[in-house]
């Protein structure tokens, strides 16, 4: 079947096809998975060596600080913990979506692992599934070399060390990537189920729902699929928001307010203001002695916007544009701890497609050299970051 286009002329990239046999698919993806594992192993090694010099334990940095502690507490004791701070801030564990702590509790109940270590295991396995899904998308769109390059670049992001932490980014990205792949291949019920699970993982699960919905609408407006295909498409679209909605509604019932989840986020100092707080923060940096930091932030934002526009101009499929655009919009218009914005954008792997295509066009020796340099730089930055202010 030929590619489908939306009424605006943007190509959806949706071409239904048959699934390849699993053993063959694994062999095909093996270079990407091995490269991914090597980059992440390098990052953990550098972090451990850095810890020897600073006296900080790498395991504690990866599983015993920041959000990892909140996830582990939910896994062990369930929801209900609240921390009251000065300045009117009330930190409630209801801010954290439930799929990761559910998995931590399940694994720690059958394996000799603490909840935190179960989180590390979930992250490790999920990151490989994420790498496989990212490769599958890159390979489908631009070939095997581009797929491998896309995986390496995602692994070697400056904040890529988060992929190895007991955080929910790896789990979310795995579900999002495979949901997007299911959309691209016309597997709508699978796309809906995976989107629903992504919606149980992080608030940005709404980006996956948007990708499923808008892609389905584009296909339905462009042509009228046969009845069976239309039913599968509508089923996938109906399933997609259920996870996200279920948790937000549950928090609303628990707090006694329809806006309960927004109130919980407000207690953490989070929310959406159209980017006003972030703009004021950057402006303050630019007007003071931290001018270089403010300039670096502007350059970083300009880069991700340029990558998004570049992808759109090169005909990136509609599901990827909707997904990465929504992730960027939610990250850049949110207020709160501004140091977490790079981490919030980590799941937006389609932004890296233009860079992956450029890397794939290089000679193999030069591509390996460039990728190695980027991976080493990311490993050093990740170790420095976690030994300093780090996430949340």
Short mmCIF file of C-alpha atoms in Angstrom, two decimals:
data_model
loop_
_atom_site.label_atom_id
_atom_site.label_comp_id
_atom_site.label_asym_id
_atom_site.label_seq_id
_atom_site.Cartn_x
_atom_site.Cartn_y
_atom_site.Cartn_z
CA UNK A 1 0.00 0.00 0.00
CA UNK A 2 1.30 3.45 -0.79
CA UNK A 3 1.97 6.07 1.82
CA UNK A 4 -1.05 8.05 2.98
CA UNK A 5 -1.14 11.83 3.15
CA UNK A 6 -3.25 14.18 5.23
CA UNK A 7 -5.39 16.84 3.56
CA UNK A 8 -2.66 19.41 4.24
CA UNK A 9 -0.19 17.38 2.22
CA UNK A 10 1.84 16.22 5.24
CA UNK A 11 2.68 12.58 4.75
CA UNK A 12 1.45 10.29 7.50
CA UNK A 13 4.08 7.64 6.75
CA UNK A 14 1.47 4.96 7.55
CA UNK A 15 2.00 1.87 5.39
CA UNK A 16 0.40 -1.31 6.75
CA UNK A 17 2.60 -4.38 6.33
CA UNK A 18 3.33 -7.76 7.83
CA UNK A 19 5.50 -8.18 10.89
CA UNK A 20 8.94 -9.73 10.34
CA UNK A 21 9.73 -12.98 12.22
CA UNK A 22 11.12 -12.19 15.67
CA UNK A 23 14.49 -13.96 15.25
CA UNK A 24 15.14 -12.17 11.98
CA UNK A 25 14.06 -8.83 13.44
CA UNK A 26 16.41 -9.31 16.40
CA UNK A 27 19.34 -10.12 14.12
CA UNK A 28 18.56 -7.07 12.04
CA UNK A 29 18.42 -4.84 15.12
CA UNK A 30 21.45 -6.43 16.84
CA UNK A 31 24.00 -3.74 15.78
CA UNK A 32 21.75 -1.01 17.18
CA UNK A 33 21.15 -2.83 20.45
CA UNK A 34 24.84 -3.63 20.91
CA UNK A 35 25.80 -0.04 20.15
CA UNK A 36 23.17 1.19 22.58
CA UNK A 37 24.40 -1.12 25.34
CA UNK A 38 28.00 -0.01 24.72
CA UNK A 39 27.13 3.70 25.01
CA UNK A 40 25.16 3.21 28.21
CA UNK A 41 27.86 0.93 29.68
CA UNK A 42 30.38 3.67 28.97
CA UNK A 43 28.18 6.18 30.78
CA UNK A 44 27.84 3.99 33.87
CA UNK A 45 31.57 3.22 33.89
CA UNK A 46 32.49 6.90 33.77
CA UNK A 47 29.94 7.60 36.51
CA UNK A 48 31.45 4.89 38.71
CA UNK A 49 35.00 6.16 38.14
CA UNK A 50 33.88 9.72 38.86
CA UNK A 51 32.32 8.45 42.08
CA UNK A 52 35.62 6.92 43.16
CA UNK A 53 37.18 10.35 42.88
CA UNK A 54 34.35 12.22 44.62
CA UNK A 55 33.38 9.62 47.18
CA UNK A 56 29.83 9.30 45.83
CA UNK A 57 28.28 5.92 45.17
CA UNK A 58 27.08 5.44 41.57
CA UNK A 59 24.35 3.04 42.67
CA UNK A 60 22.97 5.64 45.07
CA UNK A 61 23.02 8.31 42.36
CA UNK A 62 21.12 6.07 39.98
CA UNK A 63 18.55 4.61 42.37
CA UNK A 64 18.56 6.43 45.69
CA UNK A 65 17.92 10.11 45.00
CA UNK A 66 15.29 12.46 43.60
CA UNK A 67 12.27 10.86 41.89
CA UNK A 68 13.70 7.34 42.34
CA UNK A 69 12.96 7.61 46.07
CA UNK A 70 9.35 8.64 45.42
CA UNK A 71 8.77 5.76 43.01
CA UNK A 72 10.28 3.25 45.45
CA UNK A 73 8.17 4.58 48.33
CA UNK A 74 4.98 4.20 46.26
CA UNK A 75 6.02 0.65 45.33
CA UNK A 76 6.58 -0.25 48.97
CA UNK A 77 3.77 1.62 50.73
CA UNK A 78 1.29 2.71 48.08
CA UNK A 79 0.08 6.26 47.53
CA UNK A 80 -0.55 8.67 50.37
CA UNK A 81 2.77 10.29 51.27
CA UNK A 82 2.90 14.09 51.39
CA UNK A 83 5.81 16.37 52.23
CA UNK A 84 5.00 19.94 53.28
CA UNK A 85 7.68 22.51 52.55
CA UNK A 86 8.04 26.24 53.02
CA UNK A 87 6.68 28.72 50.52
CA UNK A 88 3.34 26.95 50.23
CA UNK A 89 4.74 23.92 48.40
CA UNK A 90 3.16 20.57 49.16
CA UNK A 91 4.85 17.58 47.52
CA UNK A 92 2.39 14.72 47.11
CA UNK A 93 3.30 11.35 45.63
CA UNK A 94 0.12 11.57 43.56
CA UNK A 95 2.22 13.56 41.08
CA UNK A 96 3.86 10.29 39.99
CA UNK A 97 2.05 8.04 37.53
CA UNK A 98 1.70 4.41 38.65
CA UNK A 99 3.10 2.01 36.04
CA UNK A 100 6.75 2.13 37.15
CA UNK A 101 6.01 1.63 40.88
CA UNK A 102 3.58 -1.15 39.99
CA UNK A 103 6.36 -2.92 38.11
CA UNK A 104 8.82 -2.26 40.93
CA UNK A 105 6.45 -3.80 43.45
CA UNK A 106 5.77 -6.81 41.23
CA UNK A 107 9.45 -7.54 40.62
CA UNK A 108 10.55 -6.97 44.21
CA UNK A 109 7.86 -9.41 45.39
CA UNK A 110 9.23 -12.28 43.27
CA UNK A 111 12.95 -11.42 43.08
CA UNK A 112 15.48 -10.70 45.85
CA UNK A 113 15.50 -7.01 44.94
CA UNK A 114 14.57 -3.84 46.73
CA UNK A 115 12.00 -1.62 45.05
CA UNK A 116 14.79 0.77 44.00
CA UNK A 117 16.85 -2.03 42.45
CA UNK A 118 13.73 -3.33 40.73
CA UNK A 119 13.42 0.15 39.27
CA UNK A 120 16.93 -0.11 37.88
CA UNK A 121 16.05 -3.47 36.32
CA UNK A 122 12.88 -2.07 34.75
CA UNK A 123 14.88 0.86 33.40
CA UNK A 124 17.61 -1.38 31.96
CA UNK A 125 15.18 -3.71 30.20
CA UNK A 126 12.92 -0.88 29.08
CA UNK A 127 15.83 1.09 27.65
CA UNK A 128 16.70 -1.86 25.39
CA UNK A 129 13.07 -2.10 24.25
CA UNK A 130 13.13 1.65 23.66
CA UNK A 131 16.31 1.32 21.61
CA UNK A 132 14.71 -1.47 19.57
CA UNK A 133 11.61 0.63 18.89
CA UNK A 134 13.66 3.70 17.97
CA UNK A 135 15.77 1.57 15.63
CA UNK A 136 12.66 0.07 14.04
CA UNK A 137 11.34 3.55 13.24
CA UNK A 138 14.66 4.85 11.92
CA UNK A 139 15.22 1.70 9.87
CA UNK A 140 11.73 1.83 8.39
CA UNK A 141 12.04 5.46 7.36
CA UNK A 142 15.67 5.77 6.26
CA UNK A 143 17.37 2.38 6.39
CA UNK A 144 19.43 0.31 8.81
CA UNK A 145 22.39 2.69 9.13
CA UNK A 146 20.10 5.59 10.00
CA UNK A 147 18.30 3.39 12.54
CA UNK A 148 21.56 2.50 14.26
CA UNK A 149 22.67 6.15 14.21
CA UNK A 150 19.35 7.26 15.70
CA UNK A 151 19.73 4.80 18.58
CA UNK A 152 23.32 5.85 19.27
CA UNK A 153 22.41 9.54 19.29
CA UNK A 154 19.51 8.92 21.66
CA UNK A 155 21.77 6.91 23.98
CA UNK A 156 24.43 9.65 23.85
CA UNK A 157 22.21 12.61 24.68
CA UNK A 158 23.81 14.86 27.32
CA UNK A 159 21.17 13.71 29.83
CA UNK A 160 21.16 10.15 28.49
CA UNK A 161 22.30 8.87 31.89
CA UNK A 162 18.64 9.21 32.96
CA UNK A 163 17.97 6.17 30.77
CA UNK A 164 20.00 4.15 33.28
CA UNK A 165 18.31 5.56 36.39
CA UNK A 166 15.33 4.20 38.32
CA UNK A 167 13.21 6.81 36.55
CA UNK A 168 10.28 6.35 34.18
CA UNK A 169 11.83 7.89 31.03
CA UNK A 170 13.09 4.61 29.56
CA UNK A 171 9.82 2.80 30.23
CA UNK A 172 7.82 5.65 28.73
CA UNK A 173 10.04 5.97 25.65
CA UNK A 174 9.80 2.23 24.98
CA UNK A 175 6.00 2.34 25.07
CA UNK A 176 5.87 5.55 23.02
CA UNK A 177 8.30 4.31 20.36
CA UNK A 178 6.48 1.04 19.81
CA UNK A 179 3.10 2.77 19.82
CA UNK A 180 4.36 5.13 17.11
CA UNK A 181 5.77 2.19 15.16
CA UNK A 182 2.39 0.46 15.42
CA UNK A 183 0.73 3.59 14.00
CA UNK A 184 3.25 3.74 11.14
CA UNK A 185 2.53 0.09 10.29
CA UNK A 186 -1.24 0.38 10.63
CA UNK A 187 -1.55 -1.77 13.78
CA UNK A 188 -4.11 0.46 15.47
CA UNK A 189 -5.28 -1.70 18.40
CA UNK A 190 -1.65 -2.32 19.42
CA UNK A 191 -0.94 1.39 19.09
CA UNK A 192 -3.89 2.15 21.36
CA UNK A 193 -2.89 -0.36 24.04
CA UNK A 194 0.71 0.90 24.10
CA UNK A 195 -0.49 4.52 24.20
CA UNK A 196 -2.72 3.65 27.15
CA UNK A 197 0.24 2.11 28.99
CA UNK A 198 2.37 5.17 28.17
CA UNK A 199 -0.42 7.25 29.67
CA UNK A 200 -0.03 5.30 32.92
CA UNK A 201 3.68 6.08 32.98
CA UNK A 202 4.14 9.85 32.64
CA UNK A 203 1.91 12.93 32.18
CA UNK A 204 3.44 13.39 28.73
CA UNK A 205 1.60 10.23 27.72
CA UNK A 206 -0.84 12.75 26.28
CA UNK A 207 1.67 13.21 23.44
CA UNK A 208 1.29 9.57 22.39
CA UNK A 209 -2.50 9.87 22.55
CA UNK A 210 -2.34 12.96 20.34
CA UNK A 211 -0.18 11.11 17.80
CA UNK A 212 -2.65 8.22 17.61
CA UNK A 213 -5.71 10.45 17.38
CA UNK A 214 -4.41 12.95 14.82
CA UNK A 215 -2.89 10.22 12.65
CA UNK A 216 -6.16 8.28 12.66
CA UNK A 217 -8.10 11.44 11.81
CA UNK A 218 -5.74 12.18 8.92
CA UNK A 219 -6.26 8.71 7.45
CA UNK A 220 -10.02 8.86 7.87
CA UNK A 221 -10.20 12.29 6.22
CA UNK A 222 -7.90 11.30 3.36
CA UNK A 223 -9.72 8.13 2.39
CA UNK A 224 -12.41 5.80 3.65
CA UNK A 225 -10.79 2.54 4.82
CA UNK A 226 -12.75 -0.67 4.51
CA UNK A 227 -15.02 -1.43 7.44
CA UNK A 228 -12.69 -3.80 9.28
CA UNK A 229 -9.74 -1.42 9.03
CA UNK A 230 -11.91 1.48 10.18
CA UNK A 231 -13.10 -0.48 13.20
CA UNK A 232 -9.52 -1.35 14.18
CA UNK A 233 -8.51 2.29 13.78
CA UNK A 234 -11.40 3.52 15.93
CA UNK A 235 -10.67 0.85 18.53
CA UNK A 236 -7.05 1.98 18.76
CA UNK A 237 -8.12 5.61 19.08
CA UNK A 238 -10.61 4.69 21.80
CA UNK A 239 -8.04 2.70 23.79
CA UNK A 240 -5.25 5.27 23.55
CA UNK A 241 -6.36 7.77 26.25
CA UNK A 242 -7.65 5.25 28.79
CA UNK A 243 -4.47 4.97 30.88
CA UNK A 244 -3.87 8.70 31.18
CA UNK A 245 -7.53 9.44 31.84
CA UNK A 246 -7.86 6.65 34.39
CA UNK A 247 -5.07 7.99 36.57
CA UNK A 248 -6.08 11.64 36.30
CA UNK A 249 -9.70 10.75 37.15
CA UNK A 250 -8.56 8.56 40.06
CA UNK A 251 -6.50 11.42 41.49
CA UNK A 252 -9.49 13.71 41.09
CA UNK A 253 -11.71 11.29 43.02
CA UNK A 254 -9.06 10.79 45.70
CA UNK A 255 -8.53 14.52 46.19
CA UNK A 256 -12.21 15.37 45.86
CA UNK A 257 -11.61 17.81 43.01
CA UNK A 258 -12.04 17.46 39.23
CA UNK A 259 -8.78 19.42 38.92
CA UNK A 260 -7.07 17.27 41.52
CA UNK A 261 -4.06 16.32 39.43
CA UNK A 262 -3.44 19.93 38.42
CA UNK A 263 -3.68 20.90 42.10
CA UNK A 264 -1.12 18.23 42.98
CA UNK A 265 1.25 19.51 40.32
CA UNK A 266 0.68 23.05 41.57
CA UNK A 267 1.82 21.92 45.01
CA UNK A 268 5.13 20.98 43.44
CA UNK A 269 5.35 24.39 41.78
CA UNK A 270 4.57 22.88 38.39
CA UNK A 271 1.95 23.85 35.85
CA UNK A 272 1.61 25.44 32.43
CA UNK A 273 1.86 29.15 31.76
CA UNK A 274 2.71 29.24 28.07
CA UNK A 275 6.44 29.48 28.78
CA UNK A 276 6.24 32.82 30.64
CA UNK A 277 8.12 31.57 33.71
CA UNK A 278 10.79 29.94 31.56
CA UNK A 279 11.18 33.11 29.49
CA UNK A 280 11.52 35.19 32.66
CA UNK A 281 14.11 32.75 33.99
CA UNK A 282 16.19 32.98 30.80
CA UNK A 283 15.83 36.77 30.77
CA UNK A 284 17.10 36.96 34.34
CA UNK A 285 20.14 34.89 33.40
CA UNK A 286 20.87 37.05 30.36
CA UNK A 287 20.66 40.23 32.44
CA UNK A 288 23.09 39.07 35.12
CA UNK A 289 26.48 37.48 35.65
CA UNK A 290 25.07 34.12 34.46
CA UNK A 291 24.77 35.50 30.92
CA UNK A 292 26.66 32.52 29.37
CA UNK A 293 24.17 30.09 30.94
CA UNK A 294 21.24 32.10 29.60
CA UNK A 295 22.79 32.19 26.16
CA UNK A 296 23.39 28.44 26.27
CA UNK A 297 19.73 27.88 27.12
CA UNK A 298 18.63 30.01 24.19
CA UNK A 299 20.95 28.12 21.86
CA UNK A 300 19.62 24.81 23.17
CA UNK A 301 15.99 25.82 22.64
CA UNK A 302 16.80 27.16 19.17
CA UNK A 303 18.52 23.86 18.31
CA UNK A 304 15.59 21.66 19.26
CA UNK A 305 13.15 23.94 17.42
CA UNK A 306 15.43 23.89 14.36
CA UNK A 307 15.58 20.07 14.49
CA UNK A 308 11.80 19.91 14.65
CA UNK A 309 11.38 22.28 11.68
CA UNK A 310 14.09 20.43 9.77
CA UNK A 311 12.29 17.14 10.30
CA UNK A 312 8.99 18.64 9.14
CA UNK A 313 10.57 20.07 6.00
CA UNK A 314 12.13 16.71 5.18
CA UNK A 315 8.74 15.01 5.28
CA UNK A 316 8.91 13.38 8.69
CA UNK A 317 5.72 11.31 9.13
CA UNK A 318 2.78 12.97 10.83
CA UNK A 319 2.69 10.65 13.89
CA UNK A 320 6.31 11.55 14.74
CA UNK A 321 5.75 15.26 14.20
CA UNK A 322 2.68 15.29 16.43
CA UNK A 323 4.42 13.28 19.14
CA UNK A 324 7.70 15.19 19.31
CA UNK A 325 5.92 18.53 18.85
CA UNK A 326 3.62 17.80 21.79
CA UNK A 327 6.53 16.68 23.98
CA UNK A 328 8.38 19.92 23.17
CA UNK A 329 5.29 22.05 23.75
CA UNK A 330 4.61 20.50 27.15
CA UNK A 331 8.26 20.79 28.20
CA UNK A 332 8.83 24.37 27.07
CA UNK A 333 5.54 25.81 28.34
CA UNK A 334 5.74 24.24 31.80
CA UNK A 335 6.90 26.14 34.83
CA UNK A 336 8.77 24.57 37.71
CA UNK A 337 12.35 23.37 38.00
CA UNK A 338 13.90 24.57 34.76
CA UNK A 339 16.94 22.31 35.06
CA UNK A 340 14.66 19.34 34.36
CA UNK A 341 13.61 20.54 30.90
CA UNK A 342 16.34 18.59 29.02
CA UNK A 343 15.18 15.46 30.83
CA UNK A 344 11.55 16.18 29.96
CA UNK A 345 12.53 16.38 26.27
CA UNK A 346 14.53 13.14 26.34
CA UNK A 347 11.62 11.00 25.01
CA UNK A 348 11.37 13.22 21.88
CA UNK A 349 13.72 10.97 19.90
CA UNK A 350 12.23 11.87 16.45
CA UNK A 351 14.01 15.23 16.78
CA UNK A 352 17.27 13.36 16.25
CA UNK A 353 16.30 11.96 12.85
CA UNK A 354 17.97 14.75 10.80
CA UNK A 355 21.21 14.25 12.74
CA UNK A 356 20.95 10.47 12.39
CA UNK A 357 20.56 10.77 8.62
CA UNK A 358 23.64 13.00 8.46
CA UNK A 359 25.65 10.56 10.59
CA UNK A 360 24.52 7.61 8.49
CA UNK A 361 25.84 9.28 5.32
CA UNK A 362 29.39 9.41 6.69
CA UNK A 363 31.94 6.70 6.00
CA UNK A 364 31.78 3.97 8.61
CA UNK A 365 35.13 4.85 10.16
CA UNK A 366 34.24 8.53 10.41
CA UNK A 367 30.76 7.78 11.74
CA UNK A 368 32.24 5.54 14.45
CA UNK A 369 34.73 8.26 15.39
CA UNK A 370 32.02 10.93 15.63
CA UNK A 371 29.66 8.66 17.57
CA UNK A 372 32.44 7.65 19.97
CA UNK A 373 33.36 11.26 20.66
CA UNK A 374 29.72 12.18 21.28
CA UNK A 375 29.24 9.16 23.57
CA UNK A 376 32.37 9.98 25.58
CA UNK A 377 31.30 13.60 25.96
CA UNK A 378 27.83 12.54 27.09
CA UNK A 379 29.30 10.07 29.59
CA UNK A 380 31.48 12.79 31.09
CA UNK A 381 28.62 15.27 31.26
CA UNK A 382 26.26 12.69 32.77
CA UNK A 383 28.74 11.89 35.54
CA UNK A 384 29.33 15.59 36.22
CA UNK A 385 25.58 16.25 36.23
CA UNK A 386 24.65 13.48 38.66
CA UNK A 387 27.52 14.41 40.97
CA UNK A 388 26.24 17.99 40.99
CA UNK A 389 22.71 19.33 40.96
CA UNK A 390 21.46 16.54 38.71
CA UNK A 391 17.74 15.88 38.15
CA UNK A 392 14.84 16.00 39.37
#
